[in-house]
PDB file of C-alpha atoms in Angstrom:
ATOM      1  CA  ALA A 297      17.459 -12.218  22.646  1.00  0.00           C
ATOM      2  CA  PRO A 298      17.575  -9.031  20.400  1.00  0.00           C
ATOM      3  CA  PRO A 299      20.957  -8.823  17.694  1.00  0.00           C
ATOM      4  CA  THR A 300      23.652  -7.667  18.792  1.00  0.00           C
ATOM      5  CA  ARG A 301      25.269  -4.768  16.936  1.00  0.00           C
ATOM      6  CA  ARG A 302      29.225  -4.927  16.116  1.00  0.00           C
ATOM      7  CA  ARG A 303      31.350  -2.384  14.005  1.00  0.00           C
ATOM      8  CA  ARG A 304      31.428  -2.847  10.250  1.00  0.00           C
ATOM      9  CA  SER A 305      34.632  -2.446   8.226  1.00  0.00           C
ATOM     10  CA  SER A 306      33.510  -0.579   4.988  1.00  0.00           C
ATOM     11  CA  ARG A 307      35.121  -3.613   2.926  1.00  0.00           C
ATOM     12  CA  ASP A 308      32.695  -5.828   4.774  1.00  0.00           C
ATOM     13  CA  PRO A 309      29.752  -7.354   2.840  1.00  0.00           C
ATOM     14  CA  LEU A 310      26.544  -6.372   3.234  1.00  0.00           C
ATOM     15  CA  SER A 311      23.533  -7.893   3.491  1.00  0.00           C
ATOM     16  CA  VAL A 312      20.263  -6.473   2.941  1.00  0.00           C
ATOM     17  CA  GLN A 313      17.103  -8.194   3.375  1.00  0.00           C
ATOM     18  CA  ILE A 314      13.336  -7.167   1.929  1.00  0.00           C
ATOM     19  CA  ALA A 315      10.162  -8.125   1.963  1.00  0.00           C
ATOM     20  CA  ILE A 316       9.108 -10.134  -1.050  1.00  0.00           C
ATOM     21  CA  ARG A 317       6.495 -12.879  -1.876  1.00  0.00           C
ATOM     22  CA  GLY A 318       7.416 -15.990  -0.317  1.00  0.00           C
ATOM     23  CA  ASN A 319       9.647 -14.441   2.302  1.00  0.00           C
ATOM     24  CA  VAL A 320       7.933 -15.399   5.870  1.00  0.00           C
ATOM     25  CA  PRO A 321      10.287 -13.767   7.994  1.00  0.00           C
ATOM     26  CA  ALA A 322      10.797 -10.661   5.941  1.00  0.00           C
ATOM     27  CA  GLY A 323       7.289 -10.107   5.738  1.00  0.00           C
ATOM     28  CA  ILE A 324       6.655  -9.859   9.590  1.00  0.00           C
ATOM     29  CA  GLU A 325       9.220  -7.555   9.977  1.00  0.00           C
ATOM     30  CA  LEU A 326       7.490  -5.369   7.410  1.00  0.00           C
ATOM     31  CA  THR A 327       4.051  -5.997   8.730  1.00  0.00           C
ATOM     32  CA  ALA A 328       5.283  -5.572  12.455  1.00  0.00           C
ATOM     33  CA  ALA A 329       7.067  -2.110  11.201  1.00  0.00           C
ATOM     34  CA  VAL A 330       3.708  -0.838   9.742  1.00  0.00           C
ATOM     35  CA  VAL A 331       1.388  -1.846  12.582  1.00  0.00           C
ATOM     36  CA  GLU A 332       4.316  -0.232  15.180  1.00  0.00           C
ATOM     37  CA  GLU A 333       1.540   2.290  16.417  1.00  0.00           C
ATOM     38  CA  LEU A 334      -0.761  -0.529  17.540  1.00  0.00           C
ATOM     39  CA  ILE A 335       2.090  -2.413  19.098  1.00  0.00           C
ATOM     40  CA  HIS A 336       2.345   0.478  21.421  1.00  0.00           C
ATOM     41  CA  GLU A 337      -0.932   0.593  22.138  1.00  0.00           C
ATOM     42  CA  LYS A 338      -0.872  -3.166  23.266  1.00  0.00           C
ATOM     43  CA  ALA A 339       2.026  -2.612  25.202  1.00  0.00           C
ATOM     44  CA  ARG A 340       0.189   0.582  26.539  1.00  0.00           C
ATOM     45  CA  THR A 341      -3.095  -1.066  27.582  1.00  0.00           C
ATOM     46  CA  GLY A 342      -2.242  -4.629  27.731  1.00  0.00           C
ATOM     47  CA  ARG A 343      -5.294  -5.409  25.378  1.00  0.00           C
ATOM     48  CA  ASP A 344      -5.465  -6.392  21.688  1.00  0.00           C
ATOM     49  CA  PRO A 345      -6.054  -3.368  19.555  1.00  0.00           C
ATOM     50  CA  VAL A 346      -9.376  -4.272  17.628  1.00  0.00           C
ATOM     51  CA  ARG A 347      -9.742  -4.948  13.540  1.00  0.00           C
ATOM     52  CA  LEU A 348     -10.526  -1.824  11.974  1.00  0.00           C
ATOM     53  CA  GLY A 349      -9.848  -2.799   8.243  1.00  0.00           C
ATOM     54  CA  SER A 350      -8.992   0.208   6.653  1.00  0.00           C
ATOM     55  CA  GLY A 351      -9.612   2.496   9.462  1.00  0.00           C
ATOM     56  CA  HIS A 352      -7.318   4.035  11.979  1.00  0.00           C
ATOM     57  CA  PRO A 353      -7.258   3.678  15.440  1.00  0.00           C
ATOM     58  CA  MET A 354      -6.035   7.563  16.198  1.00  0.00           C
ATOM     59  CA  ASN A 355      -7.850   9.143  13.746  1.00  0.00           C
ATOM     60  CA  ALA A 356     -11.203   9.497  11.644  1.00  0.00           C
ATOM     61  CA  PRO A 357     -12.296   9.844   9.038  1.00  0.00           C
ATOM     62  CA  TYR A 358      -8.693   7.822   7.936  1.00  0.00           C
ATOM     63  CA  ALA A 359     -10.041   5.080   5.806  1.00  0.00           C
ATOM     64  CA  ALA A 360     -11.500   3.776   2.567  1.00  0.00           C
ATOM     65  CA  LEU A 361     -14.973   4.805   1.920  1.00  0.00           C
ATOM     66  CA  ARG A 362     -17.647   3.926  -0.555  1.00  0.00           C
ATOM     67  CA  CYS A 363     -19.092   6.435  -3.020  1.00  0.00           C
ATOM     68  CA  LYS A 364     -21.401   5.979  -6.140  1.00  0.00           C
ATOM     69  CA  ASP A 365     -19.205   4.013  -8.315  1.00  0.00           C
ATOM     70  CA  GLY A 366     -16.468   2.348  -6.476  1.00  0.00           C
ATOM     71  CA  ASP A 367     -14.032   3.372  -3.217  1.00  0.00           C
ATOM     72  CA  ILE A 368     -11.992   6.259  -2.459  1.00  0.00           C
ATOM     73  CA  ALA A 369      -8.920   6.723   0.454  1.00  0.00           C
ATOM     74  CA  LEU A 370      -9.725   9.556   2.512  1.00  0.00           C
ATOM     75  CA  ALA A 371      -7.220  10.407   5.488  1.00  0.00           C
ATOM     76  CA  ALA A 372      -8.870  13.716   6.992  1.00  0.00           C
ATOM     77  CA  GLY A 373      -7.238  13.408  10.142  1.00  0.00           C
ATOM     78  CA  THR A 374      -7.271  16.876  12.043  1.00  0.00           C
ATOM     79  CA  ASN A 375      -9.840  18.978  12.777  1.00  0.00           C
ATOM     80  CA  LYS A 376      -8.842  21.709   9.858  1.00  0.00           C
ATOM     81  CA  LEU A 377      -9.302  18.699   6.747  1.00  0.00           C
ATOM     82  CA  TRP A 378     -12.259  17.054   8.670  1.00  0.00           C
ATOM     83  CA  GLU A 379     -13.887  21.084   8.821  1.00  0.00           C
ATOM     84  CA  ALA A 380     -12.393  21.193   4.869  1.00  0.00           C
ATOM     85  CA  THR A 381     -14.114  17.647   4.170  1.00  0.00           C
ATOM     86  CA  CYS A 382     -17.498  18.745   5.787  1.00  0.00           C
ATOM     87  CA  GLU A 383     -17.711  21.800   3.592  1.00  0.00           C
ATOM     88  CA  GLY A 384     -16.767  19.988   0.354  1.00  0.00           C
ATOM     89  CA  ILE A 385     -20.013  17.668   0.751  1.00  0.00           C
ATOM     90  CA  ASN A 386     -22.164  20.166   2.343  1.00  0.00           C
ATOM     91  CA  ARG A 387     -22.180  18.416   5.272  1.00  0.00           C
ATOM     92  CA  ARG A 388     -21.555  21.008   7.880  1.00  0.00           C
ATOM     93  CA  ASP A 389     -24.069  19.710  10.515  1.00  0.00           C
ATOM     94  CA  LEU A 390     -21.806  17.135  11.055  1.00  0.00           C
ATOM     95  CA  LEU A 391     -19.120  19.609  12.537  1.00  0.00           C
ATOM     96  CA  ASN A 392     -22.212  20.459  15.524  1.00  0.00           C
ATOM     97  CA  ASP A 393     -21.899  16.478  15.931  1.00  0.00           C
ATOM     98  CA  GLN A 394     -20.245  16.381  19.433  1.00  0.00           C
ATOM     99  CA  ARG A 395     -19.698  12.633  18.624  1.00  0.00           C
ATOM    100  CA  PHE A 396     -17.012  14.286  16.093  1.00  0.00           C
ATOM    101  CA  GLU A 397     -15.781  17.202  17.899  1.00  0.00           C
ATOM    102  CA  THR A 398     -12.205  16.277  17.866  1.00  0.00           C
ATOM    103  CA  PRO A 399      -9.567  13.598  15.887  1.00  0.00           C
ATOM    104  CA  SER A 400     -10.288  11.101  19.145  1.00  0.00           C
ATOM    105  CA  SER A 401     -13.804  11.132  18.881  1.00  0.00           C
ATOM    106  CA  ARG A 402     -14.027  10.629  15.355  1.00  0.00           C
ATOM    107  CA  ALA A 403     -12.007   7.737  15.964  1.00  0.00           C
ATOM    108  CA  GLN A 404     -14.125   6.315  18.840  1.00  0.00           C
ATOM    109  CA  HIS A 405     -16.958   6.636  16.506  1.00  0.00           C
ATOM    110  CA  GLN A 406     -15.415   6.072  13.210  1.00  0.00           C
ATOM    111  CA  ASN A 407     -18.388   2.985  12.400  1.00  0.00           C
ATOM    112  CA  THR A 408     -20.923   5.679  12.620  1.00  0.00           C
ATOM    113  CA  LEU A 409     -18.986   8.072  10.967  1.00  0.00           C
ATOM    114  CA  ARG A 410     -18.451   6.021   7.714  1.00  0.00           C
ATOM    115  CA  ASP A 411     -22.333   5.433   7.422  1.00  0.00           C
ATOM    116  CA  LEU A 412     -22.809   8.424   7.551  1.00  0.00           C
ATOM    117  CA  LEU A 413     -20.286   9.766   5.346  1.00  0.00           C
ATOM    118  CA  GLU A 414     -20.769   6.892   2.838  1.00  0.00           C
ATOM    119  CA  ALA A 415     -24.770   7.734   3.042  1.00  0.00           C
ATOM    120  CA  THR A 416     -23.657  11.291   1.299  1.00  0.00           C
ATOM    121  CA  PHE A 417     -21.025   9.826  -0.702  1.00  0.00           C
ATOM    122  CA  ALA A 418     -23.249   7.649  -2.445  1.00  0.00           C
ATOM    123  CA  SER A 419     -24.288  10.623  -4.528  1.00  0.00           C
ATOM    124  CA  TYR A 420     -20.901  11.344  -5.619  1.00  0.00           C
ATOM    125  CA  THR A 421     -18.810   9.769  -8.276  1.00  0.00           C
ATOM    126  CA  ALA A 422     -15.153   8.657  -6.988  1.00  0.00           C
ATOM    127  CA  ALA A 423     -13.707  11.545  -9.493  1.00  0.00           C
ATOM    128  CA  LYS A 424     -16.129  14.218  -8.367  1.00  0.00           C
ATOM    129  CA  LEU A 425     -15.013  13.239  -4.736  1.00  0.00           C
ATOM    130  CA  LEU A 426     -11.496  13.298  -5.415  1.00  0.00           C
ATOM    131  CA  ASP A 427     -11.527  16.574  -7.245  1.00  0.00           C
ATOM    132  CA  ILE A 428     -13.487  18.562  -4.391  1.00  0.00           C
ATOM    133  CA  PHE A 429     -11.415  17.148  -1.508  1.00  0.00           C
ATOM    134  CA  ARG A 430      -7.995  17.794  -3.500  1.00  0.00           C
ATOM    135  CA  ALA A 431      -9.405  21.643  -4.154  1.00  0.00           C
ATOM    136  CA  ARG A 432      -9.293  21.722  -0.506  1.00  0.00           C
ATOM    137  CA  GLY A 433      -6.529  20.167   0.541  1.00  0.00           C
ATOM    138  CA  VAL A 434      -7.561  17.146   1.617  1.00  0.00           C
ATOM    139  CA  PRO A 435      -5.309  14.247   1.196  1.00  0.00           C
ATOM    140  CA  CYS A 436      -7.670  11.573  -1.046  1.00  0.00           C
ATOM    141  CA  ALA A 437      -6.489   8.692  -3.948  1.00  0.00           C
ATOM    142  CA  PRO A 438      -8.661   6.636  -5.693  1.00  0.00           C
ATOM    143  CA  ILE A 439      -8.702   2.860  -5.368  1.00  0.00           C
ATOM    144  CA  ASN A 440      -7.953   1.483  -8.259  1.00  0.00           C
ATOM    145  CA  THR A 441      -9.114  -2.074  -9.849  1.00  0.00           C
ATOM    146  CA  TYR A 442      -6.442  -3.692 -12.103  1.00  0.00           C
ATOM    147  CA  SER A 443      -7.311  -2.359 -15.178  1.00  0.00           C
ATOM    148  CA  GLN A 444      -7.240   1.364 -13.894  1.00  0.00           C
ATOM    149  CA  ILE A 445      -3.789   0.328 -12.271  1.00  0.00           C
ATOM    150  CA  LEU A 446      -2.620  -0.805 -16.197  1.00  0.00           C
ATOM    151  CA  ALA A 447      -4.202   2.181 -17.551  1.00  0.00           C
ATOM    152  CA  ASP A 448      -2.537   4.827 -15.072  1.00  0.00           C
ATOM    153  CA  PRO A 449      -0.861   7.835 -16.853  1.00  0.00           C
ATOM    154  CA  GLN A 450       2.326   7.306 -14.350  1.00  0.00           C
ATOM    155  CA  VAL A 451       2.790   3.292 -14.433  1.00  0.00           C
ATOM    156  CA  GLN A 452       2.843   3.692 -18.319  1.00  0.00           C
ATOM    157  CA  HIS A 453       5.268   6.538 -18.398  1.00  0.00           C
ATOM    158  CA  MET A 454       7.634   4.339 -16.073  1.00  0.00           C
ATOM    159  CA  GLN A 455       7.044   1.157 -18.091  1.00  0.00           C
ATOM    160  CA  TRP A 456       6.454  -0.990 -14.813  1.00  0.00           C
ATOM    161  CA  VAL A 457       4.747  -3.514 -16.745  1.00  0.00           C
ATOM    162  CA  GLU A 458       6.581  -5.676 -19.388  1.00  0.00           C
ATOM    163  CA  PRO A 459       5.253  -8.549 -21.523  1.00  0.00           C
ATOM    164  CA  VAL A 460       6.330 -11.982 -20.959  1.00  0.00           C
ATOM    165  CA  GLU A 461       6.254 -15.398 -23.007  1.00  0.00           C
ATOM    166  CA  LEU A 462       5.324 -18.653 -20.819  1.00  0.00           C
ATOM    167  CA  PRO A 463       6.344 -21.768 -21.611  1.00  0.00           C
ATOM    168  CA  GLY A 464       4.741 -22.886 -25.076  1.00  0.00           C
ATOM    169  CA  GLY A 465       4.295 -19.780 -26.118  1.00  0.00           C
ATOM    170  CA  THR A 466       1.765 -18.316 -23.868  1.00  0.00           C
ATOM    171  CA  PRO A 467       1.594 -13.963 -23.955  1.00  0.00           C
ATOM    172  CA  SER A 468       1.329 -12.520 -20.620  1.00  0.00           C
ATOM    173  CA  LYS A 469       2.504  -9.583 -18.708  1.00  0.00           C
ATOM    174  CA  THR A 470       4.419  -9.074 -15.675  1.00  0.00           C
ATOM    175  CA  VAL A 471       5.668  -6.185 -13.465  1.00  0.00           C
ATOM    176  CA  ILE A 472       9.365  -5.521 -13.323  1.00  0.00           C
ATOM    177  CA  SER A 473      10.979  -3.834 -10.423  1.00  0.00           C
ATOM    178  CA  PRO A 474      10.449  -0.450  -9.816  1.00  0.00           C
ATOM    179  CA  GLN A 475      14.327   0.360  -8.964  1.00  0.00           C
ATOM    180  CA  GLN A 476      16.904   1.476 -11.134  1.00  0.00           C
ATOM    181  CA  VAL A 477      20.503   0.844 -10.574  1.00  0.00           C
ATOM    182  CA  ASN A 478      22.852   3.602 -12.126  1.00  0.00           C
ATOM    183  CA  GLY A 479      19.787   5.249 -13.853  1.00  0.00           C
ATOM    184  CA  GLU A 480      19.239   2.085 -15.845  1.00  0.00           C
ATOM    185  CA  ARG A 481      15.600  -0.122 -15.140  1.00  0.00           C
ATOM    186  CA  LEU A 482      15.573  -3.593 -14.235  1.00  0.00           C
ATOM    187  CA  SER A 483      13.708  -5.071 -17.174  1.00  0.00           C
ATOM    188  CA  VAL A 484      12.622  -8.680 -18.111  1.00  0.00           C
ATOM    189  CA  TYR A 485      15.896 -10.174 -19.516  1.00  0.00           C
ATOM    190  CA  ARG A 486      14.497 -14.050 -19.600  1.00  0.00           C
ATOM    191  CA  HIS A 487      11.121 -15.562 -19.868  1.00  0.00           C
ATOM    192  CA  PRO A 488       9.907 -18.233 -17.390  1.00  0.00           C
ATOM    193  CA  PRO A 489      11.053 -21.376 -18.464  1.00  0.00           C
ATOM    194  CA  ALA A 490       9.410 -24.573 -18.741  1.00  0.00           C
ATOM    195  CA  LEU A 491      10.356 -27.552 -16.246  1.00  0.00           C
ATOM    196  CA  GLY A 492      13.746 -28.723 -16.844  1.00  0.00           C
ATOM    197  CA  ALA A 493      14.721 -26.009 -19.673  1.00  0.00           C
ATOM    198  CA  HIS A 494      17.835 -24.965 -17.922  1.00  0.00           C
ATOM    199  CA  THR A 495      19.106 -27.940 -16.336  1.00  0.00           C
ATOM    200  CA  GLY A 496      21.546 -28.385 -18.781  1.00  0.00           C
ATOM    201  CA  GLU A 497      22.732 -24.803 -18.466  1.00  0.00           C
ATOM    202  CA  VAL A 498      23.065 -24.600 -14.493  1.00  0.00           C
ATOM    203  CA  LEU A 499      25.132 -27.734 -14.809  1.00  0.00           C
ATOM    204  CA  ARG A 500      27.398 -26.288 -17.051  1.00  0.00           C
ATOM    205  CA  GLU A 501      27.753 -23.475 -15.068  1.00  0.00           C
ATOM    206  CA  ILE A 502      28.982 -25.867 -11.810  1.00  0.00           C
ATOM    207  CA  SER A 503      31.458 -27.763 -14.283  1.00  0.00           C
ATOM    208  CA  LEU A 504      28.791 -31.159 -14.773  1.00  0.00           C
ATOM    209  CA  ASN A 505      27.348 -32.526 -17.366  1.00  0.00           C
ATOM    210  CA  ASN A 506      23.927 -34.375 -18.153  1.00  0.00           C
ATOM    211  CA  ASN A 507      25.306 -37.631 -17.043  1.00  0.00           C
ATOM    212  CA  TYR A 508      24.381 -36.353 -13.317  1.00  0.00           C
ATOM    213  CA  LEU A 509      20.837 -36.226 -14.326  1.00  0.00           C
TER     214      LEU A 509
END
């Protein structure tokens, strides 16, 4: 049965659940929220939506697409954006193809459309395609490697990656929470412990001693 709602006093404690690694129930809730549109399709048709990888069931091109030196994400779901995409890569012939006349028809033939676009994209670097599409207002983004993420100016400016020392003195790095509380970053304040390193400290916090080990 769905949970019932009750009026909450402003003094009642508030529990907030977010999806994190290892939190299976919350992770399922987040996944269900993200694929809400596909759940509607299942309820409407009675059929399970097919797997489209990074594609979208109702719009295309709206996916990750391969180019000369990597991949980019492209979201040209409207006719206006589709026209700008074709103009940018000198493929206005695609605008006359009946399979690609509308968002729904492009979605229906998106595997064929992907092959045609990636064949053209093979002549362009990711940086060049991003410049072309951004200049025409077509939503797009790079698909970065981990090295590129760490080198990203925004990541470095926000200082989201901080050094940590592993047990035994091994240096490493970790990603801190992107949230801020009262303007303060939630930085690393303790390094990960070795097995049993904090046992005594924990026992003292609950008014016990090492005799309980």
